[in-house]
PDB file of C-alpha atoms and ligand atoms in Angstrom:
ATOM      1  CA  MET A   1      43.058 131.245   0.089  1.00 45.00           C
ATOM      2  CA  ILE A   2      40.646 133.351   1.482  1.00 48.00           C
ATOM      3  CA  ASP A   3      42.690 136.206   2.653  1.00 51.00           C
ATOM      4  CA  GLN A   4      43.682 139.106   0.478  1.00 78.00           C
ATOM      5  CA  ARG A   5      46.148 141.031   2.475  1.00 89.00           C
ATOM      6  CA  GLY A   6      49.044 139.200   4.733  1.00 94.00           C
ATOM      7  CA  ILE A   7      49.175 139.707   8.496  1.00 96.00           C
ATOM      8  CA  LEU A   8      51.985 141.642  10.198  1.00 98.00           C
ATOM      9  CA  PHE A   9      53.188 139.744  12.694  1.00 98.00           C
ATOM     10  CA  VAL A  10      55.471 141.470  15.276  1.00 98.00           C
ATOM     11  CA  LEU A  11      57.241 139.177  17.687  1.00 98.00           C
ATOM     12  CA  SER A  12      59.240 141.733  20.480  1.00 96.00           C
ATOM     13  CA  GLY A  13      60.587 141.447  23.964  1.00 92.00           C
ATOM     14  CA  PRO A  14      63.706 142.162  25.771  1.00 86.00           C
ATOM     15  CA  SER A  15      67.075 141.676  24.329  1.00 78.00           C
ATOM     16  CA  GLY A  16      68.459 138.190  25.133  1.00 80.00           C
ATOM     17  CA  VAL A  17      64.808 136.566  25.484  1.00 87.00           C
ATOM     18  CA  GLY A  18      65.823 134.084  22.865  1.00 91.00           C
ATOM     19  CA  LYS A  19      63.931 136.658  20.082  1.00 94.00           C
ATOM     20  CA  GLY A  20      66.267 135.418  17.422  1.00 93.00           C
ATOM     21  CA  THR A  21      66.669 131.877  18.076  1.00 94.00           C
ATOM     22  CA  VAL A  22      62.874 131.318  18.144  1.00 96.00           C
ATOM     23  CA  ARG A  23      62.220 133.246  15.077  1.00 95.00           C
ATOM     24  CA  LYS A  24      64.998 130.931  13.323  1.00 94.00           C
ATOM     25  CA  GLU A  25      63.195 127.608  15.046  1.00 96.00           C
ATOM     26  CA  LEU A  26      60.047 129.240  13.369  1.00 96.00           C
ATOM     27  CA  PHE A  27      61.513 129.768  10.020  1.00 95.00           C
ATOM     28  CA  SER A  28      62.871 126.558   9.820  1.00 95.00           C
ATOM     29  CA  ARG A  29      59.064 125.434   9.885  1.00 94.00           C
ATOM     30  CA  ASP A  30      57.140 127.597   8.441  1.00 69.00           C
ATOM     31  CA  THR A  31      58.031 129.101   4.537  1.00 73.00           C
ATOM     32  CA  ASN A  32      54.818 130.864   4.015  1.00 87.00           C
ATOM     33  CA  LEU A  33      56.070 133.828   6.192  1.00 95.00           C
ATOM     34  CA  LYS A  34      58.261 136.509   5.040  1.00 96.00           C
ATOM     35  CA  TYR A  35      60.891 137.755   7.333  1.00 96.00           C
ATOM     36  CA  SER A  36      61.623 141.287   7.138  1.00 97.00           C
ATOM     37  CA  ILE A  37      65.524 142.025   7.763  1.00 97.00           C
ATOM     38  CA  SER A  38      66.099 145.018   9.921  1.00 97.00           C
ATOM     39  CA  MET A  39      68.906 147.909   8.994  1.00 98.00           C
ATOM     40  CA  THR A  40      71.339 148.648  12.159  1.00 98.00           C
ATOM     41  CA  THR A  41      74.387 150.770  12.677  1.00 98.00           C
ATOM     42  CA  ARG A  42      75.730 148.076  14.912  1.00 96.00           C
ATOM     43  CA  PRO A  43      78.974 145.997  14.122  1.00 96.00           C
ATOM     44  CA  MET A  44      78.425 142.890  12.260  1.00 97.00           C
ATOM     45  CA  ARG A  45      79.196 139.773  14.928  1.00 94.00           C
ATOM     46  CA  PRO A  46      81.080 137.005  14.241  1.00 95.00           C
ATOM     47  CA  GLY A  47      79.055 134.344  11.905  1.00 94.00           C
ATOM     48  CA  GLU A  48      76.738 137.373  10.711  1.00 95.00           C
ATOM     49  CA  GLU A  49      75.918 138.063   7.313  1.00 96.00           C
ATOM     50  CA  GLU A  50      74.921 141.232   5.407  1.00 97.00           C
ATOM     51  CA  GLY A  51      71.404 140.936   3.860  1.00 96.00           C
ATOM     52  CA  LYS A  52      71.192 137.818   6.089  1.00 93.00           C
ATOM     53  CA  ASP A  53      70.954 138.867   9.524  1.00 93.00           C
ATOM     54  CA  TYR A  54      70.987 142.562   9.163  1.00 96.00           C
ATOM     55  CA  PHE A  55      71.536 145.229   6.740  1.00 97.00           C
ATOM     56  CA  TYR A  56      74.605 146.812   8.560  1.00 98.00           C
ATOM     57  CA  LYS A  57      74.764 150.895   7.482  1.00 98.00           C
ATOM     58  CA  SER A  58      76.820 153.989   8.776  1.00 98.00           C
ATOM     59  CA  LYS A  59      74.960 156.051  11.209  1.00 98.00           C
ATOM     60  CA  ASP A  60      75.253 158.915   8.219  1.00 98.00           C
ATOM     61  CA  GLU A  61      73.111 156.311   5.915  1.00 98.00           C
ATOM     62  CA  PHE A  62      70.961 155.385   8.572  1.00 98.00           C
ATOM     63  CA  GLU A  63      69.919 159.081   9.452  1.00 98.00           C
ATOM     64  CA  GLN A  64      69.220 159.786   5.809  1.00 98.00           C
ATOM     65  CA  LEU A  65      66.943 156.900   5.522  1.00 98.00           C
ATOM     66  CA  ILE A  66      65.143 158.426   8.678  1.00 97.00           C
ATOM     67  CA  GLU A  67      64.591 161.413   6.686  1.00 98.00           C
ATOM     68  CA  GLN A  68      63.452 160.100   3.571  1.00 97.00           C
ATOM     69  CA  ASN A  69      60.888 158.162   5.461  1.00 96.00           C
ATOM     70  CA  ALA A  70      62.188 155.069   4.464  1.00 97.00           C
ATOM     71  CA  LEU A  71      61.811 153.254   7.703  1.00 97.00           C
ATOM     72  CA  LEU A  72      58.716 151.963   9.226  1.00 97.00           C
ATOM     73  CA  GLU A  73      59.825 152.066  12.902  1.00 97.00           C
ATOM     74  CA  TYR A  74      63.030 152.698  13.955  1.00 98.00           C
ATOM     75  CA  ALA A  75      65.108 152.971  17.480  1.00 96.00           C
ATOM     76  CA  GLN A  76      68.174 153.708  19.388  1.00 93.00           C
ATOM     77  CA  TYR A  77      69.155 150.814  21.206  1.00 86.00           C
ATOM     78  CA  VAL A  78      72.319 150.436  23.410  1.00 78.00           C
ATOM     79  CA  ASP A  79      73.611 153.509  21.542  1.00 89.00           C
ATOM     80  CA  ASN A  80      73.026 151.642  17.813  1.00 96.00           C
ATOM     81  CA  TYR A  81      69.944 153.006  15.684  1.00 98.00           C
ATOM     82  CA  TYR A  82      67.926 149.455  14.585  1.00 97.00           C
ATOM     83  CA  GLY A  83      64.789 149.746  12.000  1.00 98.00           C
ATOM     84  CA  THR A  84      62.396 148.208   9.723  1.00 98.00           C
ATOM     85  CA  PRO A  85      62.645 149.356   5.798  1.00 98.00           C
ATOM     86  CA  ARG A  86      59.108 150.267   4.886  1.00 96.00           C
ATOM     87  CA  LYS A  87      58.862 149.043   1.548  1.00 97.00           C
ATOM     88  CA  TYR A  88      59.327 145.613   2.012  1.00 97.00           C
ATOM     89  CA  VAL A  89      56.703 145.109   4.743  1.00 97.00           C
ATOM     90  CA  GLU A  90      54.048 146.959   2.870  1.00 96.00           C
ATOM     91  CA  GLN A  91      54.717 145.120  -0.322  1.00 97.00           C
ATOM     92  CA  MET A  92      54.533 141.859   0.792  1.00 97.00           C
ATOM     93  CA  LEU A  93      51.786 142.660   3.188  1.00 96.00           C
ATOM     94  CA  ALA A  94      49.986 144.094  -0.241  1.00 95.00           C
ATOM     95  CA  ASN A  95      50.878 140.882  -2.106  1.00 95.00           C
ATOM     96  CA  GLY A  96      49.134 138.490   0.479  1.00 93.00           C
ATOM     97  CA  HIS A  97      52.027 137.247   2.192  1.00 95.00           C
ATOM     98  CA  ASP A  98      52.111 137.434   6.274  1.00 96.00           C
ATOM     99  CA  VAL A  99      55.149 139.198   7.149  1.00 97.00           C
ATOM    100  CA  PHE A 100      57.202 138.557  10.371  1.00 98.00           C
ATOM    101  CA  LEU A 101      59.386 141.458  12.150  1.00 98.00           C
ATOM    102  CA  GLU A 102      61.319 140.510  15.503  1.00 97.00           C
ATOM    103  CA  ILE A 103      62.395 143.632  16.899  1.00 96.00           C
ATOM    104  CA  GLU A 104      62.877 145.448  20.602  1.00 91.00           C
ATOM    105  CA  VAL A 105      59.711 147.434  22.082  1.00 91.00           C
ATOM    106  CA  GLN A 106      60.065 150.731  21.105  1.00 91.00           C
ATOM    107  CA  GLY A 107      59.878 149.848  17.544  1.00 95.00           C
ATOM    108  CA  ALA A 108      57.013 147.163  18.036  1.00 96.00           C
ATOM    109  CA  LEU A 109      55.087 150.277  19.947  1.00 95.00           C
ATOM    110  CA  GLN A 110      55.527 152.413  16.939  1.00 96.00           C
ATOM    111  CA  VAL A 111      54.598 149.279  14.425  1.00 97.00           C
ATOM    112  CA  LYS A 112      51.531 149.382  16.596  1.00 96.00           C
ATOM    113  CA  GLU A 113      50.590 152.824  16.039  1.00 93.00           C
ATOM    114  CA  ASN A 114      50.754 152.134  12.329  1.00 90.00           C
ATOM    115  CA  PHE A 115      49.087 148.797  12.013  1.00 92.00           C
ATOM    116  CA  PRO A 116      46.666 148.341  14.737  1.00 93.00           C
ATOM    117  CA  GLU A 117      45.784 145.242  12.929  1.00 92.00           C
ATOM    118  CA  GLY A 118      48.938 143.791  13.371  1.00 96.00           C
ATOM    119  CA  VAL A 119      49.561 140.865  15.583  1.00 98.00           C
ATOM    120  CA  PHE A 120      51.848 141.573  18.491  1.00 98.00           C
ATOM    121  CA  ILE A 121      53.489 138.941  20.706  1.00 98.00           C
ATOM    122  CA  PHE A 122      55.580 139.437  23.302  1.00 96.00           C
ATOM    123  CA  LEU A 123      58.637 136.943  24.145  1.00 96.00           C
ATOM    124  CA  PHE A 124      58.596 136.717  27.969  1.00 92.00           C
ATOM    125  CA  PRO A 125      61.592 135.200  29.629  1.00 89.00           C
ATOM    126  CA  PRO A 126      61.331 132.404  31.954  1.00 86.00           C
ATOM    127  CA  SER A 127      63.054 134.616  34.834  1.00 84.00           C
ATOM    128  CA  LEU A 128      65.432 137.686  34.908  1.00 81.00           C
ATOM    129  CA  ALA A 129      68.465 135.369  36.025  1.00 84.00           C
ATOM    130  CA  ALA A 130      67.588 133.407  33.029  1.00 83.00           C
ATOM    131  CA  LEU A 131      67.671 136.314  30.689  1.00 82.00           C
ATOM    132  CA  LYS A 132      70.873 137.650  32.454  1.00 83.00           C
ATOM    133  CA  ASP A 133      72.608 134.564  32.410  1.00 85.00           C
ATOM    134  CA  ARG A 134      71.642 134.321  28.693  1.00 80.00           C
ATOM    135  CA  ILE A 135      73.030 137.960  27.733  1.00 78.00           C
ATOM    136  CA  VAL A 136      76.457 136.836  29.873  1.00 81.00           C
ATOM    137  CA  ASN A 137      76.906 133.707  28.235  1.00 80.00           C
ATOM    138  CA  ARG A 138      76.171 135.012  24.666  1.00 73.00           C
ATOM    139  CA  GLY A 139      79.913 136.394  25.278  1.00 69.00           C
ATOM    140  CA  THR A 140      79.197 139.384  22.982  1.00 68.00           C
ATOM    141  CA  GLU A 141      78.560 142.081  25.036  1.00 67.00           C
ATOM    142  CA  ALA A 142      80.949 143.892  27.449  1.00 76.00           C
ATOM    143  CA  GLU A 143      80.320 143.906  31.135  1.00 78.00           C
ATOM    144  CA  ASP A 144      78.691 147.677  30.947  1.00 81.00           C
ATOM    145  CA  LEU A 145      76.549 146.630  27.817  1.00 81.00           C
ATOM    146  CA  VAL A 146      75.529 143.766  29.889  1.00 81.00           C
ATOM    147  CA  LEU A 147      74.058 145.629  32.717  1.00 84.00           C
ATOM    148  CA  ASN A 148      72.493 148.375  30.087  1.00 84.00           C
ATOM    149  CA  ARG A 149      70.922 145.488  28.295  1.00 80.00           C
ATOM    150  CA  LEU A 150      69.483 144.034  31.502  1.00 83.00           C
ATOM    151  CA  LYS A 151      68.257 147.730  32.377  1.00 85.00           C
ATOM    152  CA  GLU A 152      66.669 147.690  29.298  1.00 80.00           C
ATOM    153  CA  ALA A 153      64.689 144.199  29.911  1.00 81.00           C
ATOM    154  CA  LYS A 154      62.980 145.588  32.983  1.00 84.00           C
ATOM    155  CA  LYS A 155      62.005 148.401  31.114  1.00 85.00           C
ATOM    156  CA  GLU A 156      60.416 146.469  28.022  1.00 83.00           C
ATOM    157  CA  ILE A 157      58.933 143.625  30.613  1.00 85.00           C
ATOM    158  CA  ASP A 158      56.935 146.998  31.769  1.00 87.00           C
ATOM    159  CA  MET A 159      55.365 147.636  28.344  1.00 88.00           C
ATOM    160  CA  MET A 160      53.733 144.333  28.004  1.00 89.00           C
ATOM    161  CA  ASP A 161      50.329 145.525  28.268  1.00 90.00           C
ATOM    162  CA  ALA A 162      50.279 147.089  24.430  1.00 92.00           C
ATOM    163  CA  TYR A 163      50.765 143.472  23.356  1.00 96.00           C
ATOM    164  CA  ASP A 164      48.164 140.799  22.054  1.00 97.00           C
ATOM    165  CA  TYR A 165      49.974 137.498  23.441  1.00 98.00           C
ATOM    166  CA  VAL A 166      52.636 136.525  25.545  1.00 96.00           C
ATOM    167  CA  VAL A 167      54.904 133.345  24.996  1.00 97.00           C
ATOM    168  CA  VAL A 168      56.907 132.471  27.598  1.00 95.00           C
ATOM    169  CA  ASN A 169      60.164 131.207  26.396  1.00 95.00           C
ATOM    170  CA  ASP A 170      61.515 128.509  28.527  1.00 92.00           C
ATOM    171  CA  GLN A 171      61.844 125.720  25.585  1.00 95.00           C
ATOM    172  CA  VAL A 172      62.547 126.943  22.200  1.00 96.00           C
ATOM    173  CA  ASP A 173      60.633 124.384  20.260  1.00 96.00           C
ATOM    174  CA  GLN A 174      57.324 125.053  22.068  1.00 97.00           C
ATOM    175  CA  ALA A 175      57.587 128.695  21.756  1.00 97.00           C
ATOM    176  CA  ALA A 176      58.029 128.761  18.251  1.00 97.00           C
ATOM    177  CA  THR A 177      54.576 125.879  18.042  1.00 97.00           C
ATOM    178  CA  LYS A 178      52.811 128.235  20.311  1.00 97.00           C
ATOM    179  CA  ILE A 179      53.454 131.178  17.685  1.00 97.00           C
ATOM    180  CA  GLN A 180      52.563 128.829  14.766  1.00 96.00           C
ATOM    181  CA  ALA A 181      49.678 128.331  16.608  1.00 96.00           C
ATOM    182  CA  ILE A 182      49.103 132.218  17.136  1.00 97.00           C
ATOM    183  CA  ILE A 183      49.219 132.378  13.375  1.00 96.00           C
ATOM    184  CA  GLN A 184      47.043 129.900  12.607  1.00 94.00           C
ATOM    185  CA  GLY A 185      44.537 131.267  14.856  1.00 95.00           C
ATOM    186  CA  GLU A 186      44.978 134.979  13.462  1.00 95.00           C
ATOM    187  CA  HIS A 187      43.796 133.494  10.368  1.00 93.00           C
ATOM    188  CA  CYS A 188      40.820 131.878  11.248  1.00 93.00           C
ATOM    189  CA  ARG A 189      39.057 134.825  12.802  1.00 92.00           C
ATOM    190  CA  ARG A 190      36.091 136.471  11.178  1.00 89.00           C
ATOM    191  CA  ALA A 191      36.941 139.769  10.949  1.00 85.00           C
ATOM    192  CA  ARG A 192      39.642 138.937   8.948  1.00 84.00           C
ATOM    193  CA  ILE A 193      37.405 137.297   6.984  1.00 83.00           C
ATOM    194  CA  ALA A 194      34.041 138.678   6.688  1.00 80.00           C
ATOM    195  CA  ASN A 195      34.528 140.448   3.279  1.00 75.00           C
ATOM    196  CA  GLN A 196      34.849 137.016   1.719  1.00 75.00           C
ATOM    197  CA  TYR A 197      31.947 135.070   3.243  1.00 80.00           C
ATOM    198  CA  LYS A 198      29.687 138.455   2.476  1.00 81.00           C
ATOM    199  CA  LYS A 199      30.659 137.702  -1.057  1.00 81.00           C
ATOM    200  CA  ILE A 200      29.480 134.167  -1.269  1.00 84.00           C
ATOM    201  CA  LEU A 201      26.046 135.188   0.811  1.00 85.00           C
ATOM    202  CA  GLU A 202      25.597 137.791  -2.235  1.00 87.00           C
ATOM    203  CA  ASP A 203      26.599 135.259  -5.155  1.00 85.00           C
ATOM    204  CA  ASP A 204      23.311 134.838  -6.804  1.00 85.00           C
ATOM    205  CA  THR A 205      24.386 131.927  -8.972  1.00 86.00           C
ATOM    206  CA  LEU A 206      24.773 130.212  -5.698  1.00 77.00           C
TER     207      LEU A 206
HETATM  208  P1  5GP B 301      71.170 142.348  18.484  1.00 93.94           P
HETATM  209  O1  5GP B 301      72.197 143.592  18.516  1.00 93.94           O
HETATM  210  O2  5GP B 301      71.106 141.474  19.832  1.00 93.94           O
HETATM  211  O3  5GP B 301      71.003 142.159  16.941  1.00 93.94           O
HETATM  212  O4  5GP B 301      69.411 143.517  18.638  1.00 93.94           O
HETATM  213  C1  5GP B 301      69.378 144.262  19.862  1.00 93.94           C
HETATM  214  C2  5GP B 301      67.469 144.490  19.843  1.00 93.94           C
HETATM  215  O5  5GP B 301      67.180 145.489  18.784  1.00 93.94           O
HETATM  216  C3  5GP B 301      67.260 142.730  19.990  1.00 93.94           C
HETATM  217  O6  5GP B 301      66.207 143.264  20.483  1.00 93.94           O
HETATM  218  C4  5GP B 301      66.179 143.006  18.219  1.00 93.94           C
HETATM  219  O7  5GP B 301      65.087 142.226  17.929  1.00 93.94           O
HETATM  220  C5  5GP B 301      66.376 144.267  18.032  1.00 93.94           C
HETATM  221  N1  5GP B 301      65.965 144.425  16.646  1.00 93.94           N
HETATM  222  C6  5GP B 301      66.663 144.248  15.690  1.00 93.94           C
HETATM  223  N2  5GP B 301      66.147 144.937  14.590  1.00 93.94           N
HETATM  224  C7  5GP B 301      65.413 145.527  14.974  1.00 93.94           C
HETATM  225  C8  5GP B 301      64.408 146.625  14.126  1.00 93.94           C
HETATM  226  O8  5GP B 301      64.713 146.490  13.164  1.00 93.94           O
HETATM  227  N3  5GP B 301      64.088 147.418  15.100  1.00 93.94           N
HETATM  228  C9  5GP B 301      63.686 147.565  16.027  1.00 93.94           C
HETATM  229  N4  5GP B 301      63.150 148.453  16.610  1.00 93.94           N
HETATM  230  N5  5GP B 301      64.355 146.473  16.907  1.00 93.94           N
HETATM  231  C10 5GP B 301      65.255 145.833  15.852  1.00 93.94           C
END
């Protein structure tokens, strides 16, 4: 293992683009990535589990976490809070693990301020019509929430410039394959391994 610190990968993009599905496909393949489970104040959806999909918090509990600076980033999104626990991410990176966040765009931009060396991947919808279909077909949102989420999606697409990579999600397995390629590519970057090969050059016993 040449790299010492892990790399922070941030998958972001509009709600309904399929971030969760792509992330699950990726994690079914790549066991070396550590997924950071987020905190949220939104109600649990059918089929979700505490500590697996999210840590579910009340608004008061969440606001306390903000005050304690326990969150690496957080965002208020369609009337709920979402945030990334700071400690887990920092510990995993320090221990040499790659960490993967799947978060919305405002949060991704905050992470970028603190971790400019992170790798920011924007998952792009094949079209806005496809995005609307996905939000509607998921059937978990009331109609006004669907409209809010679509409005939000347009604003988010406008923020794509801050990202390093764009992956179009027309097929989940192909999108996951592209993200795996990005992860491999990032581990081969000269700047990330420079300290290690300099040590080899300085070693007089070789
Ligand atoms: P959902 O309610 O559909 O699970 O998530 C709504 C949005 O919040 C999605 O775009 C999801 O990626 C994002 N999200 C999930 N966890 C976090 C987080 O910890 N921080 C931020 N900023 N967004 C999150």
